[in-house]
Short mmCIF file of C-alpha atoms and ligand atoms in Angstrom, two decimals:
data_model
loop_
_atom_site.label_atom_id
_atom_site.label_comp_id
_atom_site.label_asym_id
_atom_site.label_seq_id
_atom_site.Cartn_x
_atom_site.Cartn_y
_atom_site.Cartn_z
CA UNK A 1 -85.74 -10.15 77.66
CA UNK A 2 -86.40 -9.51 73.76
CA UNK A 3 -83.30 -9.54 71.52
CA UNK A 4 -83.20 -7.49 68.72
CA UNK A 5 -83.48 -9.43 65.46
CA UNK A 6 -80.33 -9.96 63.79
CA UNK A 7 -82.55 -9.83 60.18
CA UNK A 8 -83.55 -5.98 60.68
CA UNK A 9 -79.58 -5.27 60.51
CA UNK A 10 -79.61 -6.69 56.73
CA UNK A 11 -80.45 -4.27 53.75
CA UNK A 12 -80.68 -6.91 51.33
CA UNK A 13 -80.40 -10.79 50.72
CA UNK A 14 -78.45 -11.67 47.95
CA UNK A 15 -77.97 -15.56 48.30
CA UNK A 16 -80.37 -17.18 49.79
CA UNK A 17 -79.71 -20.47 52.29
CA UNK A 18 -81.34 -22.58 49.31
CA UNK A 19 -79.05 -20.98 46.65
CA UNK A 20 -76.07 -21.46 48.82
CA UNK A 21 -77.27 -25.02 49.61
CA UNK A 22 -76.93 -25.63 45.56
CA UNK A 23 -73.90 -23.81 45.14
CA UNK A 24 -72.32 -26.06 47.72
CA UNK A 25 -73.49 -29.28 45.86
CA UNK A 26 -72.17 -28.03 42.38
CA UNK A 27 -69.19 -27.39 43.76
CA UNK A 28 -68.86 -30.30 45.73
CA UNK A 29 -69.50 -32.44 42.64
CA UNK A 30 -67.19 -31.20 40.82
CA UNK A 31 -64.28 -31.26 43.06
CA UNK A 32 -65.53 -34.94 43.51
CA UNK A 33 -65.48 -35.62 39.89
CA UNK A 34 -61.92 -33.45 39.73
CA UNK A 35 -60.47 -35.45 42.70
CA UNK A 36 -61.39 -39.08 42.13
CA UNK A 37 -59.50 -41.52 43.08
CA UNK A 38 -57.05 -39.38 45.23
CA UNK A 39 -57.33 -38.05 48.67
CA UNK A 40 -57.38 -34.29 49.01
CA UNK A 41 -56.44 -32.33 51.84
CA UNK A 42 -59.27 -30.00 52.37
CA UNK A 43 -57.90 -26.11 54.13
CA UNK A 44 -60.32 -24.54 55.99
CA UNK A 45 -59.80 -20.62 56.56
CA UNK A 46 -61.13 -19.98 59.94
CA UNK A 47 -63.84 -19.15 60.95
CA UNK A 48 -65.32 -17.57 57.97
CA UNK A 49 -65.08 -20.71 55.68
CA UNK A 50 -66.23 -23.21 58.27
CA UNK A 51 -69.91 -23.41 56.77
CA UNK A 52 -69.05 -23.25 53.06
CA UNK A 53 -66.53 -26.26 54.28
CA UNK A 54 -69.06 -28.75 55.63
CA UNK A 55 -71.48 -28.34 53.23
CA UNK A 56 -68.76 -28.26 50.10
CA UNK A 57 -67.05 -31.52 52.11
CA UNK A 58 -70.71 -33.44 52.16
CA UNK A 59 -70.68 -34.26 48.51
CA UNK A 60 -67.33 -35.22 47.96
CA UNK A 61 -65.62 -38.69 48.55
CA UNK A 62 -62.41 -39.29 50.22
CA UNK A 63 -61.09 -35.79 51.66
CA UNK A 64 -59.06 -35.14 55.03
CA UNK A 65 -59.64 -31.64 56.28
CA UNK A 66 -57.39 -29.26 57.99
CA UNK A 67 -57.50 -25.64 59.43
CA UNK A 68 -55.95 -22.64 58.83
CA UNK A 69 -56.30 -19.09 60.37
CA UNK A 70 -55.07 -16.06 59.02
CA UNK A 71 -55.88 -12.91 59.98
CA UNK A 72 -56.10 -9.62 57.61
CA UNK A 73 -59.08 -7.81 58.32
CA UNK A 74 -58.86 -6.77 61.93
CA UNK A 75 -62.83 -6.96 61.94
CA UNK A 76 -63.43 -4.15 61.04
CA UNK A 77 -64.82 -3.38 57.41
CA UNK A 78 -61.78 -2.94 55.09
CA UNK A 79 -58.45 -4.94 54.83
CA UNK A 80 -55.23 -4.57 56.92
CA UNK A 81 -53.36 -4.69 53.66
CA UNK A 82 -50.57 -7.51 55.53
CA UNK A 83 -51.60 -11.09 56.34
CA UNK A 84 -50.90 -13.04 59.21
CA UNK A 85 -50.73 -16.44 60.32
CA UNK A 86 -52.55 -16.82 63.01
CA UNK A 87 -52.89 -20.76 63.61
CA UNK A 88 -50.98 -23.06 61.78
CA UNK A 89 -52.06 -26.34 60.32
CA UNK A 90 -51.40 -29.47 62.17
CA UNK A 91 -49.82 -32.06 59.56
CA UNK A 92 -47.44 -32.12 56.91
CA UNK A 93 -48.70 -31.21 53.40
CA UNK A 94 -45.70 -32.43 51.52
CA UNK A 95 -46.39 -34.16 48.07
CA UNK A 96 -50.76 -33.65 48.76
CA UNK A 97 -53.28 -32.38 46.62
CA UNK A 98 -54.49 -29.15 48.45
CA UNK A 99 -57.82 -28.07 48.25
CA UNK A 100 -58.53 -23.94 49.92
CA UNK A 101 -61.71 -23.68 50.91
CA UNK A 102 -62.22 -19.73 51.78
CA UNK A 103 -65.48 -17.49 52.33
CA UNK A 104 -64.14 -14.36 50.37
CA UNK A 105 -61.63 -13.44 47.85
CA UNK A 106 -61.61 -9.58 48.07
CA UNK A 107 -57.72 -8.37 47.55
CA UNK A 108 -56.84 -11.68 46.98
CA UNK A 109 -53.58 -11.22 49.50
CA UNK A 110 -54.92 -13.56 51.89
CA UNK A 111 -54.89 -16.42 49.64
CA UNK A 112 -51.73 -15.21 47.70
CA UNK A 113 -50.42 -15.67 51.24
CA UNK A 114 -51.99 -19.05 51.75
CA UNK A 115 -50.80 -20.41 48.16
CA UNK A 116 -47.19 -19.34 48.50
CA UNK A 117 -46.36 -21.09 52.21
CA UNK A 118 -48.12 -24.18 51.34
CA UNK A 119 -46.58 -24.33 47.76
CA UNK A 120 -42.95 -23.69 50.06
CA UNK A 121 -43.78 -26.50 51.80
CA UNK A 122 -43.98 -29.04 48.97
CA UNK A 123 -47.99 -28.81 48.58
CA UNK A 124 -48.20 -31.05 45.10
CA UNK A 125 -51.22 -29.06 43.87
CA UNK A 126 -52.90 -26.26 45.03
CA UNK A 127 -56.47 -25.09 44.37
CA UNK A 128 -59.15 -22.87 45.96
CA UNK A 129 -62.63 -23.11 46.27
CA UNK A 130 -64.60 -19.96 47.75
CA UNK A 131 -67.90 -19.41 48.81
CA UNK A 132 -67.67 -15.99 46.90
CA UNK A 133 -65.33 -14.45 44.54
CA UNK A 134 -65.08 -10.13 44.92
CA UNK A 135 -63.22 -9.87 41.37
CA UNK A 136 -63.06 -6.06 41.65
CA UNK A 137 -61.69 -6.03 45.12
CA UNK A 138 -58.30 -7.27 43.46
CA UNK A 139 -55.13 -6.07 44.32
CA UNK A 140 -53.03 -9.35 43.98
CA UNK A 141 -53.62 -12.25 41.57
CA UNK A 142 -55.05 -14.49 42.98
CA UNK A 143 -57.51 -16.95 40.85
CA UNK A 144 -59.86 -18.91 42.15
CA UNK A 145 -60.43 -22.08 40.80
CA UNK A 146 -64.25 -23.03 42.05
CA UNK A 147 -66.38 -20.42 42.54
CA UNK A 148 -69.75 -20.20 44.49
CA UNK A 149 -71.35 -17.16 43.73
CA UNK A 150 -69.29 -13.76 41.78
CA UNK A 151 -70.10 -11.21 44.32
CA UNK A 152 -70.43 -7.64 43.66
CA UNK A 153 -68.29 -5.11 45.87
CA UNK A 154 -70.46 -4.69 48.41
CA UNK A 155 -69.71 -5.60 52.23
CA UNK A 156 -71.70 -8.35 53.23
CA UNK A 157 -72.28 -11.05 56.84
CA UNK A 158 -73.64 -14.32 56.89
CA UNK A 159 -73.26 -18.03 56.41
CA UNK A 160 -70.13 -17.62 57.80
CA UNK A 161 -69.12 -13.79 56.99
CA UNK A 162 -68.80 -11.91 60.01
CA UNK A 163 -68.87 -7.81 61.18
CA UNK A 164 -67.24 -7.88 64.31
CA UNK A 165 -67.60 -11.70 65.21
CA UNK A 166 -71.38 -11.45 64.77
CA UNK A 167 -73.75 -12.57 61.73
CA UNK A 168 -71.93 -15.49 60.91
CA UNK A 169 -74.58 -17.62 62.08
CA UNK A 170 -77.20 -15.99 59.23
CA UNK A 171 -77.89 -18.90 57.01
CA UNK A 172 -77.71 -16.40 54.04
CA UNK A 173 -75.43 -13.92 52.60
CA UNK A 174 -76.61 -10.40 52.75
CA UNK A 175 -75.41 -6.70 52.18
CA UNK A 176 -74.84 -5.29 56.07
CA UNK A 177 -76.84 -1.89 56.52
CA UNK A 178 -74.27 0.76 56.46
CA UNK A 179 -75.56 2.54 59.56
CA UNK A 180 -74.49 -0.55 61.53
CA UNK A 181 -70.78 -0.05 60.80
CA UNK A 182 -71.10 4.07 59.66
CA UNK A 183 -73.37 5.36 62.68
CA UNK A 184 -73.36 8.46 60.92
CA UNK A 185 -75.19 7.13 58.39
CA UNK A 186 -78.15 6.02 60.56
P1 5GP B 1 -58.55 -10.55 50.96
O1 5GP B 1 -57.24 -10.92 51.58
O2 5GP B 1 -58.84 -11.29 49.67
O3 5GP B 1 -58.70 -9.06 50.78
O4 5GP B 1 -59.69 -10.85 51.97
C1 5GP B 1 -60.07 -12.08 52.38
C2 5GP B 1 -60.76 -11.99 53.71
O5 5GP B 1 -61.31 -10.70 53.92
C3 5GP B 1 -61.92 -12.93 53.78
O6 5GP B 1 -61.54 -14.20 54.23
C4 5GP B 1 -62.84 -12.21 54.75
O7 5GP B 1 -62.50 -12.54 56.07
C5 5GP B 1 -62.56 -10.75 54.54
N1 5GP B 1 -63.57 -10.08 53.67
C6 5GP B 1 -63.41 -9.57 52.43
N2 5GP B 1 -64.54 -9.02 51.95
C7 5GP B 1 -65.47 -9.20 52.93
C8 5GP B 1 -66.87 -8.88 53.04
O8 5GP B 1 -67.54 -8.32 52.15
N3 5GP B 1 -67.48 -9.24 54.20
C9 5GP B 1 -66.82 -9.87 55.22
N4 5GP B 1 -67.53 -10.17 56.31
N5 5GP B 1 -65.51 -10.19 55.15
C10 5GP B 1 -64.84 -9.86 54.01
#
């Protein structure tokens, strides 16, 4: 059986997998440089930030990792407007230097969320590092500290990013064609 091309449901590319692939070693260097000598905890936001994460964690030196997921957008196209924990991490972040690693910062609630429980919890230092920052999506502060790529408000899949579970897989991040979430629009 022929399956329909994922590709044909994209309108347009705007980071290519080569331009992510640098993005990821920039940052990675730098939190390297940033980091040396100490051992970061490095949070992965599930599932969206699990690519971003493994390439990010490839040029760095001594990092643990750790998962987090929280849940906001109901997977649809716009934000819940509350956060919720979903799955908790599994070890004690007491007096360690935590690193965020997310996909998106669009309202910037879920990682105001993220920075306040792990800064109740004793977190020495916490920083974020996302894949791409939505500045005018704001609704919260929320800064983040490494950034791969200042997206523009547009709602986009891949290399992680997902419309209803699917596209993360894409090795590149694209704008999603609005008839596939507005079938209306088709
Ligand atoms: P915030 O809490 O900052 O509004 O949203 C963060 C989460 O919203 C991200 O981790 C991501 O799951 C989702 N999100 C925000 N903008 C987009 C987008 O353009 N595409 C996708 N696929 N998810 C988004």
């Amino acid at each position: 059986m022929n399956q329909p091309d994922m590709n044909n449901d994209i309108e347009r590319v705007l980071y290519s997998e080569a331009e992510i692939a640098k993005a990821a070693k920039r940052v990675g260097e730098q939190l390297a440089a940033d980091y040396e000598g100490q051992t970061p905890i490095i949070l992965s936001v599930l599932k969206g930030a699990v690519l971003w994460t493994v390439d990010v964690m490839r040029h760095m030196q001594y990092a643990e990792v750790e998962f987090i997921d929280i849940s906001s957008y109901n997977g649809g196209i716009a934000s819940s407007g509350s956060v919720d924990l979903v799955t908790d991490l599994q070890t004690d972040i007491a007096g360690r230097d935590i690193i965020i690693m997310e996909d998106i910062v669009d309202t910037g609630r879920s990682l105001k969320f993220m920075v306040e429980l792990l800064k109740d919890r004793g977190a020495k230092s916490v920083k974020t590092a996302s894949l791409l920052d939505k500045k005018d999506g704001r609704v919260v502060e929320a800064t983040v500290d490494y950034v791969g790529f200042d997206v523009p408000k547009a709602f986009v899949v891949g290399y992680g990013l997902d419309y209803k579970q699917l596209y993360r897989n894409l090795p590149y991040v694209g704008v999603l064609k609005r008839e596939v979430y507005d079938p209306q629009h088709a």
